[in-house]
Coordinates of C-alpha atoms and ligand atoms in Angstrom, one line a residue:
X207 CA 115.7 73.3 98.2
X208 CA 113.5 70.5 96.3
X209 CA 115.6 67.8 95.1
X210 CA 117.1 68.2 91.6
X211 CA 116.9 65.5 89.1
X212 CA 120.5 64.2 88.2
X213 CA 122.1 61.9 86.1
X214 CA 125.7 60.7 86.8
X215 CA 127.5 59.3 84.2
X216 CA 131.3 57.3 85.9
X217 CA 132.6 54.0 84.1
X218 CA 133.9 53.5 87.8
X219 CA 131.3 51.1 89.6
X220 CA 132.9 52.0 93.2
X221 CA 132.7 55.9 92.3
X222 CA 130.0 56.2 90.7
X223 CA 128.1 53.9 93.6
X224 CA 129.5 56.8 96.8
X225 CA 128.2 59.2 94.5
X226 CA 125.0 58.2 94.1
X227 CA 124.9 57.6 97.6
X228 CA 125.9 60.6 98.9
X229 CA 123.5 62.7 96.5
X230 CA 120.2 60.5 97.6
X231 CA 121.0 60.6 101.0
X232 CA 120.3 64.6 101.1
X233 CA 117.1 63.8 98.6
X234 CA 118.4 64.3 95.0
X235 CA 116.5 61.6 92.5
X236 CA 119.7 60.2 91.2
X237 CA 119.8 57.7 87.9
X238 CA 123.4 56.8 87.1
X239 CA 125.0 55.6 83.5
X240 CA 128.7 53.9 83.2
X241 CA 129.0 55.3 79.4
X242 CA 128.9 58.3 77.8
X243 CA 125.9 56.4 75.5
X244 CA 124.2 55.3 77.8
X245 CA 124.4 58.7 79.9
X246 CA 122.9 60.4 76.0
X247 CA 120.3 58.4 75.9
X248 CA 118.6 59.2 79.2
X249 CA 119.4 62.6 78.6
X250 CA 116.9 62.1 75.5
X251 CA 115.2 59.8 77.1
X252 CA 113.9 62.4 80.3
X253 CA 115.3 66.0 81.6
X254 CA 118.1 66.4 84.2
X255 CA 118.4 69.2 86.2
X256 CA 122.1 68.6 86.2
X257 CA 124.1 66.3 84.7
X258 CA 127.6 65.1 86.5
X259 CA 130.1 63.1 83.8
X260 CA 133.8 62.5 84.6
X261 CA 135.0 63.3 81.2
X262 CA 137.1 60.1 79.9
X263 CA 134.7 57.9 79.4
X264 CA 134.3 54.6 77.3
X265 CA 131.9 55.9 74.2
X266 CA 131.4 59.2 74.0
X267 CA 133.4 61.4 75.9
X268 CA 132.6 63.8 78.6
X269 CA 132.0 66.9 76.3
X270 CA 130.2 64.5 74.4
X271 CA 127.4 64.2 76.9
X272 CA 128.0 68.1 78.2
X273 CA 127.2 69.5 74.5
X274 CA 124.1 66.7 74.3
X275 CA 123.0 67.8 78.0
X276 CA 122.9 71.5 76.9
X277 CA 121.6 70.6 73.4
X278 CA 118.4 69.3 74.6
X279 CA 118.1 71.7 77.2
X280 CA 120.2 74.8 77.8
X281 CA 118.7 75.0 81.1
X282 CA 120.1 71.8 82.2
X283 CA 123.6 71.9 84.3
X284 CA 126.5 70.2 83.5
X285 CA 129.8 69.5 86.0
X286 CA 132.4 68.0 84.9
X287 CA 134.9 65.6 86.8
X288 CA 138.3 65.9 85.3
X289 CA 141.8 63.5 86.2
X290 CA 144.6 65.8 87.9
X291 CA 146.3 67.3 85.7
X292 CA 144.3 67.8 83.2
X293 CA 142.6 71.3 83.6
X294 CA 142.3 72.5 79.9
X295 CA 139.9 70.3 79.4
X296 CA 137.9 71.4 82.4
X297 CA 138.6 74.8 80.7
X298 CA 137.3 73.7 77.3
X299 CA 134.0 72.5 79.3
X300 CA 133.1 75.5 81.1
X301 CA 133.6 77.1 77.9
X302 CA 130.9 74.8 76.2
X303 CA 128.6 75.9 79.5
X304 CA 129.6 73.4 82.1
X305 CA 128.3 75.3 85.5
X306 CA 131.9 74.3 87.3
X307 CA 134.1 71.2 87.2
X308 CA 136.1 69.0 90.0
X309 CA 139.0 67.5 90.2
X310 CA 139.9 64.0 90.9
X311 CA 140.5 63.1 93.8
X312 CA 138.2 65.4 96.1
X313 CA 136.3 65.1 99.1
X314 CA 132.4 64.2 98.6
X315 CA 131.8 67.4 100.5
X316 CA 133.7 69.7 97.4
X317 CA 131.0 67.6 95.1
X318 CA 128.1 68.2 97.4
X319 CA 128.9 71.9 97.4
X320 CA 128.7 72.7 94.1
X321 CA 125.7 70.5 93.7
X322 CA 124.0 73.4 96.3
X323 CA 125.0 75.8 94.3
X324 CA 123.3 74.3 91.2
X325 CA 120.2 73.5 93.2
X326 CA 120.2 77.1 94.3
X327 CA 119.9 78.4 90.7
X328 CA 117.3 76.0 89.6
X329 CA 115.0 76.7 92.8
X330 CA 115.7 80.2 91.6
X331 CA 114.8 79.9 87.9
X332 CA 111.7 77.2 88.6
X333 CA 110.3 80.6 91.4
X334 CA 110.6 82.5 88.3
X335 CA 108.8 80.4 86.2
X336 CA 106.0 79.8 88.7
X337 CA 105.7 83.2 89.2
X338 CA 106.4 84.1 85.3
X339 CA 103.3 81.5 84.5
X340 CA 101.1 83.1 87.2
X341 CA 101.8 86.5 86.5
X342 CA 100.9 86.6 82.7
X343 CA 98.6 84.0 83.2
X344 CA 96.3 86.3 85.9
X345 CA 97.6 89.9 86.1
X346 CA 99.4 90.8 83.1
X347 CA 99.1 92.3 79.7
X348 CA 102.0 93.5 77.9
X349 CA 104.0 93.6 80.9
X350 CA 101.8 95.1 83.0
X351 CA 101.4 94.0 86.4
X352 CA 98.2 94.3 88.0
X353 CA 96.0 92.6 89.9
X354 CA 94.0 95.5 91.8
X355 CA 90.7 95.6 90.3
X356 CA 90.4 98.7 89.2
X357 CA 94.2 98.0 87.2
X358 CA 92.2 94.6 86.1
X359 CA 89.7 97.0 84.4
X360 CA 92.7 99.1 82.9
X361 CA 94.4 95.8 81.8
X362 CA 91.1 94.1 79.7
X363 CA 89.9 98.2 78.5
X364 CA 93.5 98.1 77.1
X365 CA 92.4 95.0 75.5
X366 CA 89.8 96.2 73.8
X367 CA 91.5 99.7 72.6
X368 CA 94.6 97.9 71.6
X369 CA 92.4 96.3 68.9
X370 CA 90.7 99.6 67.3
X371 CA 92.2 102.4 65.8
X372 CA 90.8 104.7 68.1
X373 CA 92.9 108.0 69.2
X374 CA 93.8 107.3 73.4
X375 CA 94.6 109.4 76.0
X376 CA 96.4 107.8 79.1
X377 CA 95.9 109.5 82.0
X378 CA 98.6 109.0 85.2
X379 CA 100.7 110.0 88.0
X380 CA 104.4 110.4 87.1
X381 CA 105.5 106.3 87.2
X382 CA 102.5 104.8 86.8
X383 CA 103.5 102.8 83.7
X384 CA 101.5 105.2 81.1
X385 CA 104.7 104.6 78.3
X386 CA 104.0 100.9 79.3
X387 CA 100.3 101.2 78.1
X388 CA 101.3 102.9 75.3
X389 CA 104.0 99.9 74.3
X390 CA 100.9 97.1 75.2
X391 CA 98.5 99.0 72.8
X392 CA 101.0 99.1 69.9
X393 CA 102.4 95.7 70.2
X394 CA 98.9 94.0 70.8
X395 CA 97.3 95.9 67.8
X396 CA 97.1 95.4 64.0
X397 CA 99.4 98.5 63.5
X398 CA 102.6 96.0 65.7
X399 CA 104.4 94.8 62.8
X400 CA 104.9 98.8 62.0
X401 CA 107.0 101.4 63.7
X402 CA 105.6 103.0 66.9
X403 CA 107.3 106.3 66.9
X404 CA 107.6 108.3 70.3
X405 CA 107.7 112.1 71.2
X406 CA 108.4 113.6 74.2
X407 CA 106.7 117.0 73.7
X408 CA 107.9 118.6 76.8
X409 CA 111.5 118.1 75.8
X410 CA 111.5 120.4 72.8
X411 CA 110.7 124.4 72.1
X412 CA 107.5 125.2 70.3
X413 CA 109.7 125.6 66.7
X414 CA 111.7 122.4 67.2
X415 CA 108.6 120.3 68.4
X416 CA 106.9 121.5 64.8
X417 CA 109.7 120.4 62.9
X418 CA 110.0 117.0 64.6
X419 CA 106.4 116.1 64.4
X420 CA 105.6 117.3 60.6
X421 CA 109.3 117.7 58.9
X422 CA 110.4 120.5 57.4
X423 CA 111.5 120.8 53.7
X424 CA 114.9 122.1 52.9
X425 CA 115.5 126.0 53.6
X426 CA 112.4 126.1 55.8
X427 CA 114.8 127.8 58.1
X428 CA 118.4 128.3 59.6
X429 CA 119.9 125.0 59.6
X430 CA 117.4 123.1 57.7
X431 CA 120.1 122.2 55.1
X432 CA 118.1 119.3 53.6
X433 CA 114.6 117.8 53.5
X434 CA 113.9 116.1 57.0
X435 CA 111.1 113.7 57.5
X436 CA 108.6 114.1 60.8
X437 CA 107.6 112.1 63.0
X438 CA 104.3 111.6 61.5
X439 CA 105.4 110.4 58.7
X440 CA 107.5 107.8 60.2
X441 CA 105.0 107.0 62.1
X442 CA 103.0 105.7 58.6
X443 CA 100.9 102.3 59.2
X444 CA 102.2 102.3 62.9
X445 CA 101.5 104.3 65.9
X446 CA 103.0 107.5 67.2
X447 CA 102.9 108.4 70.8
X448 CA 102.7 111.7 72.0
X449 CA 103.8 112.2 75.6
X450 CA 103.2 114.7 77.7
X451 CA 100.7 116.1 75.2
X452 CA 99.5 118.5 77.9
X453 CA 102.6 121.0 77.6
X454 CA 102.1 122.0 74.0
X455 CA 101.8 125.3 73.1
X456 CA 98.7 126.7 71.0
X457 CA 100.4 126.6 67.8
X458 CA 101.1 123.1 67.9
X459 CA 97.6 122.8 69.5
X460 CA 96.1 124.2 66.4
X461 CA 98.9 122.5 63.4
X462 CA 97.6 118.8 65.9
X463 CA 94.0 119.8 65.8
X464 CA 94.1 120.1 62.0
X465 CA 96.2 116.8 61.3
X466 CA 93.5 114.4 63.2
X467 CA 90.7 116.1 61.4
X468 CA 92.1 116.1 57.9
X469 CA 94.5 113.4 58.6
X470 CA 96.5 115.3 56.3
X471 CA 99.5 118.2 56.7
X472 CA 102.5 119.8 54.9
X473 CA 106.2 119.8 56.2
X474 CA 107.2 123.2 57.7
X475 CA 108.4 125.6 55.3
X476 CA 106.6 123.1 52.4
X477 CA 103.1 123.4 50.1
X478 CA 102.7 119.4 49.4
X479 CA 100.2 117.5 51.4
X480 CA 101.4 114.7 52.7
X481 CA 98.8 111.9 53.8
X482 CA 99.6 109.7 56.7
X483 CA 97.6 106.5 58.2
X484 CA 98.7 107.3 62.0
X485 CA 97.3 105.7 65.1
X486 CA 97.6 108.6 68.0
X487 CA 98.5 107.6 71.2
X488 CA 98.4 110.3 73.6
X489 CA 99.7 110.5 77.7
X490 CA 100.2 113.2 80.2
X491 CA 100.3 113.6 83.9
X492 CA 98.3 117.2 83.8
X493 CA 94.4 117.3 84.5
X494 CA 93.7 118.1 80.9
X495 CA 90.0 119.0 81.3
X496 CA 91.5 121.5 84.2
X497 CA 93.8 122.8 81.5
X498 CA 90.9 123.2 79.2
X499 CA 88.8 124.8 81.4
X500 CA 91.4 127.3 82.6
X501 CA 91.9 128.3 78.8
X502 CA 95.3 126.5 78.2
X503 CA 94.7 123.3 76.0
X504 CA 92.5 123.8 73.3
X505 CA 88.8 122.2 74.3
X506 CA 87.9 120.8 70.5
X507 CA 91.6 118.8 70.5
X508 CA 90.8 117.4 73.6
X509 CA 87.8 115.9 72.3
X510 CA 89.9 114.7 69.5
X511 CA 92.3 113.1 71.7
X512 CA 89.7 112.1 74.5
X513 CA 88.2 109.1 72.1
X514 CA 89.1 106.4 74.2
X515 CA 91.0 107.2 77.6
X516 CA 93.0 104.7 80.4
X517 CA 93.4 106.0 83.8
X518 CA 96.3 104.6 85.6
X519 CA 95.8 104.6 89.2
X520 CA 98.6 105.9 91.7
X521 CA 99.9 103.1 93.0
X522 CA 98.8 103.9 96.7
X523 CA 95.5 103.3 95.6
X524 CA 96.4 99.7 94.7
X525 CA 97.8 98.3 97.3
X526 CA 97.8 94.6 96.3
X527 CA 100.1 95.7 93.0
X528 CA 103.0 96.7 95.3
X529 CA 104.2 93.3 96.1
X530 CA 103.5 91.7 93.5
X531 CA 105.6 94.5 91.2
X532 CA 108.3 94.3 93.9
X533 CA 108.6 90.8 93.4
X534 CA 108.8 90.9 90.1
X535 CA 111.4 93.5 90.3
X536 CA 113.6 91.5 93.0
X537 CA 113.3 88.2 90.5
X538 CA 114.5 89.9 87.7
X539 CA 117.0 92.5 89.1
X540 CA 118.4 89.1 91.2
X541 CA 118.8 87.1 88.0
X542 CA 120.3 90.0 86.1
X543 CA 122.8 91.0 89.1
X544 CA 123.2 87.2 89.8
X545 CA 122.6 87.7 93.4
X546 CA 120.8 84.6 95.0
X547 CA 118.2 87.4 97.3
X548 CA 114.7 85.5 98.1
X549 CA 112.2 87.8 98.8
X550 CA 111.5 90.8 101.4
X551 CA 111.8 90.1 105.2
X552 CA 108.3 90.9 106.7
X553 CA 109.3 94.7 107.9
X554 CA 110.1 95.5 104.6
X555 CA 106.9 94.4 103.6
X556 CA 105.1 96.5 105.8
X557 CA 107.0 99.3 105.2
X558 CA 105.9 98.8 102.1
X559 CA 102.5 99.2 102.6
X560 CA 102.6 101.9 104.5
X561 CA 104.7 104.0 101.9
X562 CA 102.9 106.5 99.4
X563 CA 105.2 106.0 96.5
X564 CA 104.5 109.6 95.4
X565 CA 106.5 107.9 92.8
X566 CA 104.5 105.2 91.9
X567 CA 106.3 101.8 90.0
X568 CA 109.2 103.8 89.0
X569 CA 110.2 104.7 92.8
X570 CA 109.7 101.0 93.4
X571 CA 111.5 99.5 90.8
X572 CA 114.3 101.8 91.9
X573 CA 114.0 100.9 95.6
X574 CA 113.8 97.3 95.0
X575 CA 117.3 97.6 92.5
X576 CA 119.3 99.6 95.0
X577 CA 118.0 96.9 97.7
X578 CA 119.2 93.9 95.7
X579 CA 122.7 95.5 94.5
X580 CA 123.2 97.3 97.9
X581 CA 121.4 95.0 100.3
X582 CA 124.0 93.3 103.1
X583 CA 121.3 90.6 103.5
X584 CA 121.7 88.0 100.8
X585 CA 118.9 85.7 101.6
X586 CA 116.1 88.8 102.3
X587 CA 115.9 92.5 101.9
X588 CA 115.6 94.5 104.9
X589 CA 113.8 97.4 105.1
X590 CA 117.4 99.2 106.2
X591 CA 118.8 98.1 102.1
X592 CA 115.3 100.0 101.0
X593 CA 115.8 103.2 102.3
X594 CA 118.4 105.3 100.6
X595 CA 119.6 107.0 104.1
X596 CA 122.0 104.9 106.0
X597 CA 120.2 106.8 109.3
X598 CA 116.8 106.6 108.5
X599 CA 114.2 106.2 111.9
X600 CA 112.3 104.3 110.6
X601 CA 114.8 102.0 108.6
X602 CA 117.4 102.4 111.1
X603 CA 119.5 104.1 113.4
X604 CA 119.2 108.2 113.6
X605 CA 116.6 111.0 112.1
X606 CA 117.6 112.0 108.8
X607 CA 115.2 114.1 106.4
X608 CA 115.0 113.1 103.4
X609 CA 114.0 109.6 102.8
X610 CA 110.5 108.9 101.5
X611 CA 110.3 106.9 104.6
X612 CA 111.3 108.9 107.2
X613 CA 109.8 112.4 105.9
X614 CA 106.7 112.8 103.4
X615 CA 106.0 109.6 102.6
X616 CA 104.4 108.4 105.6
X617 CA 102.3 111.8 107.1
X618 CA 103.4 114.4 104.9
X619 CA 104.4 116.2 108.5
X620 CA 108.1 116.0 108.6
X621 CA 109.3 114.5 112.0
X622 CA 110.6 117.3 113.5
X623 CA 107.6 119.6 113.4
X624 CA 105.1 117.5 115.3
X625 CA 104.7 119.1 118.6
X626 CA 106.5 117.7 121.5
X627 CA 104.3 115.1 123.2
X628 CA 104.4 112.4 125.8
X629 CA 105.3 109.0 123.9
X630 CA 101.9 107.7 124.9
X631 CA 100.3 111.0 122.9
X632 CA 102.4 110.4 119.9
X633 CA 101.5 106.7 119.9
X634 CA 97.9 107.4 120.0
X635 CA 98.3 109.7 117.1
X636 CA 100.3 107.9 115.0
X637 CA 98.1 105.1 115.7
X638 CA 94.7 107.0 114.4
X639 CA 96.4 108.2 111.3
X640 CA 97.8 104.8 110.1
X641 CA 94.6 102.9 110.8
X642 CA 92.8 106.1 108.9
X643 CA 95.4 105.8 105.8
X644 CA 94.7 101.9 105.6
X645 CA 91.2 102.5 105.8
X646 CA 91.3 105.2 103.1
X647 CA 93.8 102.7 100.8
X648 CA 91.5 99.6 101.2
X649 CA 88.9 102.3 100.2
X650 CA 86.9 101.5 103.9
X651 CA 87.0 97.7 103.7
X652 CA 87.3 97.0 107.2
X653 CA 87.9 93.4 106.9
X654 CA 90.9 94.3 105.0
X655 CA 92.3 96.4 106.8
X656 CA 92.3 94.7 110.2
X657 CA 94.3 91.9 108.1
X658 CA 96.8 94.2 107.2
X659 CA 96.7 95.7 110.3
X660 CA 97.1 92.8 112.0
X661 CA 94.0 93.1 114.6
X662 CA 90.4 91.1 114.4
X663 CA 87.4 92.9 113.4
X664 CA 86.2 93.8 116.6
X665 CA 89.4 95.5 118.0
X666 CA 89.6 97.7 115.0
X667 CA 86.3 98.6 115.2
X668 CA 87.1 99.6 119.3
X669 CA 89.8 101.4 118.3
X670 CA 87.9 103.3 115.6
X671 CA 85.3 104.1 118.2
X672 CA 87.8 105.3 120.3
X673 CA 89.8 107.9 118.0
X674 CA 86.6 108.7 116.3
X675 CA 87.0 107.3 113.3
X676 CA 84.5 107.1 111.2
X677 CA 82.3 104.0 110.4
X678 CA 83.7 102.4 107.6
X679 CA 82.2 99.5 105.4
X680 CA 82.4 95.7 105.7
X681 CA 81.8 93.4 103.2
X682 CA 80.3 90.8 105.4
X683 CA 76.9 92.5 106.3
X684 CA 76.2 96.3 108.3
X685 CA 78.2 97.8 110.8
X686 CA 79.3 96.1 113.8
X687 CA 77.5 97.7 117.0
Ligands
ATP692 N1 101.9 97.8 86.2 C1 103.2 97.7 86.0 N2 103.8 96.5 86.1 C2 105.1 96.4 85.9 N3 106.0 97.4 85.6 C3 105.4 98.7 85.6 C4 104.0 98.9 85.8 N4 103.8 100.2 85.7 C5 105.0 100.8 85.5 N5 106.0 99.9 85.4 C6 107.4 100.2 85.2 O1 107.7 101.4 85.9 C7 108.5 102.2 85.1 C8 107.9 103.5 84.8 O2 106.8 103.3 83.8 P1 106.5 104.3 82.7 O3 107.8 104.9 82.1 O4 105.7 103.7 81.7 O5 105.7 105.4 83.5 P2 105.2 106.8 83.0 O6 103.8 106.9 83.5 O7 105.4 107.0 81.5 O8 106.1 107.8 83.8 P3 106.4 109.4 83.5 O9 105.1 110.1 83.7 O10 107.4 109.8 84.5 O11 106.9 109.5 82.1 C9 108.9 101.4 83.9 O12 110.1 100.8 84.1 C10 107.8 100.4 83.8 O13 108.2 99.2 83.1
MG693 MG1 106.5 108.4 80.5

């Protein structure tokens, strides 16, 4: 823990002195005031991680300086020192935000305690400002974490779409954040300060889907007991967002194909036109030109919607996002569960690394919440608090089947299969397919992957040689002979 910046406000010279020793002895940058005006005005004058006041005070009282402390910054902490006997007021302060109060007399210990724990929660909140600052600063837009080069190139196309009014189709895996890109282009376009309007067009039958999108006028059918607005025209000014656009049916197909080129349509069951100014933001997880080609999504919509498109990458193609998403996730699932976890203990990371989050971000961002709330470690997560099967092989203790660790995720082969070898064998072979996977995931880079592998240059390249893996590329000039 840095040293916190604290001011200590005691009209009692000898008190006030002990304190001020005790807290620069273990490195705090202490200034001290005897009166509840004078401890105000440094609190104006420069910030205080945490403020310490005995509340009766000549001047201002305690709460006087507490409500000041928190009133120039809500960040700052306040503890309170309060006479025996006198506990509603230490009540009163921690409900105008003191972090904890203490009663007179104690032991400097008690004090020094709860000093740790505020110096815990400021080291905590400055991490997740660095990492706040350095994350939108450098690899984010919108949210979006990414700092993989081909995400880079998603993150500044994004950019660029977000300020046309061009129809875009994002393209992804389940979980790789397409919603999220859809969000980033409303928000960072023209269209933000109108509604963005979402349909899930796998959730709904071919009639109900029609209705929701265009509206239906009263009697159109069964149940349609008044007029009903669609989404489309809610949508008016703003953005609507069609998801999962590859599993409608070739009536909607057709009613979609004629909205984009008229930019006009009537309400089922309805003659009036109606005439919206819609921004179409498209996403699916299908192969749409497949679909086309195999006669299931019309070809001339897919034009229509193929304008602009984003492809999100799986995130076992981006192997530098994983971290820094996981991160990300511990900081803010830590804060939000106010657990004090750090980071990931350097198993975990590798685990990570070797994992093919068939998944993608979602999977992590569940594994990294179920870590932090269920984790026994409080200080790092283990890779045993990321794997959902207490007897996981390669998380710990017995073979189990279905964790993404211990079955597909790691050789699509499940355990149990693999024919029964000498340990020396299965070593070997374990050892050719991970070095092959890295080298396929750092798309050959062979200086990369002997970092992440942990070996120099020339021992991957033996080893290579020896399992006949093929020559792969090097930044730094040829192959190595
Ligand atoms: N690059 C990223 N940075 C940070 N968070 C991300 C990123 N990508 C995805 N996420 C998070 O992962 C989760 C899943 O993202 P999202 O719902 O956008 O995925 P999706 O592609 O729409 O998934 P599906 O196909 O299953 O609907 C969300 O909580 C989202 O915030
Ligand atoms: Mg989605």
């Amino acid at each position: 823990m840095k040293g916190l910046r604290i001011l200590l406000v005691d009209d009692e010279p000898l008190m006030r002195l002990s304190m001020v020793d005790a807290l620069e002895t273990i490195g705090h940058d202490v200034e001290a005031s005897a009166s509840g005006t004078e401890g105000i005005d440094a609190i104006r004058q420069r910030p205080f991680d945490l403020v310490i006041t005995d509340l009766r005070l000549p001047g201002a009282d305690g709460l006087t300086v507490l409500t000041a402390a928190k009133k120039q910054s809500p960040h700052t902490e306040v503890m309170v020192i309060t006479a025996h006997g006198s506990v509603e007021t230490a009540v009163g302060a921690m409900k105008l935000g003191a972090f904890d109060y203490i009663t007179k007399p104690f032991q400097m210990d008690e004090l020094l305690l709860i000093v740790e724990r505020v110096g815990r929660v400021v080291t905590l909140r400055r991490e997740n400002q660095d990492l706040k600052a350095v994350l939108e600063d450098k690899f984010s837009f919108g949210g979006i974490l990414g700092a993989n080069n081909q995400m880079r190139a998603v993150l500044e196309k994004i950019k660029l779409v977000a300020g046309t009014d061009s129809t875009t189709l994002i393209l992804g895996e389940s979980g790789t954040g397409k919603e999220l890109v859809a969000n980033a282009i409303h928000q960072n376009s023209a269209r933000s300060h109108y509604p963005l309007i979402k349909v899930s067009c796998a959730a709904l039958p071919e009639t109900l889907l029609e209705a929701e999108l265009f509206g239906h006028e009263k009697g159109a059918f069964t149940g349609a007991v008044r007029q009903r607005r669609g989404r489309f025209e809610l949508a008016h000014r703003g953005t609507l967002f069609l998801d999962e656009i590859g599993e409608i049916s070739p009536v909607v197909q057709v009613k979609l194909l004629r909205v984009l080129q008229e930019r006009q349509f009537e309400r089922v069951g309805g003659n009036d036109r109606i005439d919206v100014d819609v921004r179409l933001v498209c996403a699916t997880q299908k192969d749409l030109r497949k679909e086309v080609s195999q006669g299931r999504f019309r070809e001339d919509l897919f034009y229509r919607l193929n304008v602009v498109h984003v492809v999100i990458p799986p995130l076992r193609q981006r192997q530098e996002d994983i971290m820094i998403i996981a991160e990300h996730v511990l900081k803010m699932c830590s804060s939000k569960m106010n657990k004090m976890v750090k980071g990931f203990s350097t198993a975990a990371r590798e685990l990570f690394l070797r994992y093919s989050f068939p998944g993608n971000v979602r999977e992590l961002e569940n594994m990294v919440e179920r870590a932090v709330a269920l984790g026994r470690d409080r200080e790092a997560i283990q890779p045993s608090d990321l794997c959902g099967f207490q007897s996981c092989p390669f998380t710990g203790g017995l073979p189990q089947e279905s964790c993404g660790f211990c079955s597909e995720g790691l050789t699509g082969q499940k355990r149990e299969e693999r024919p029964l070898t000498s340990l020396a064998t299965a070593r070997e072979q374990f050892e050719r397919e991970y070095i092959v996977s890295v080298l396929e995931r750092v798309e050959g880079s062979r200086t990369t992957a002997s970092k992440i592998l942990g070996l120099s240059r020339k021992t991957l390249w033996e080893k290579c040689k020896r399992y006949g893996i093929p020559s792969a590329r090097d930044e730094s000039g040829g192959e190595e002979e």
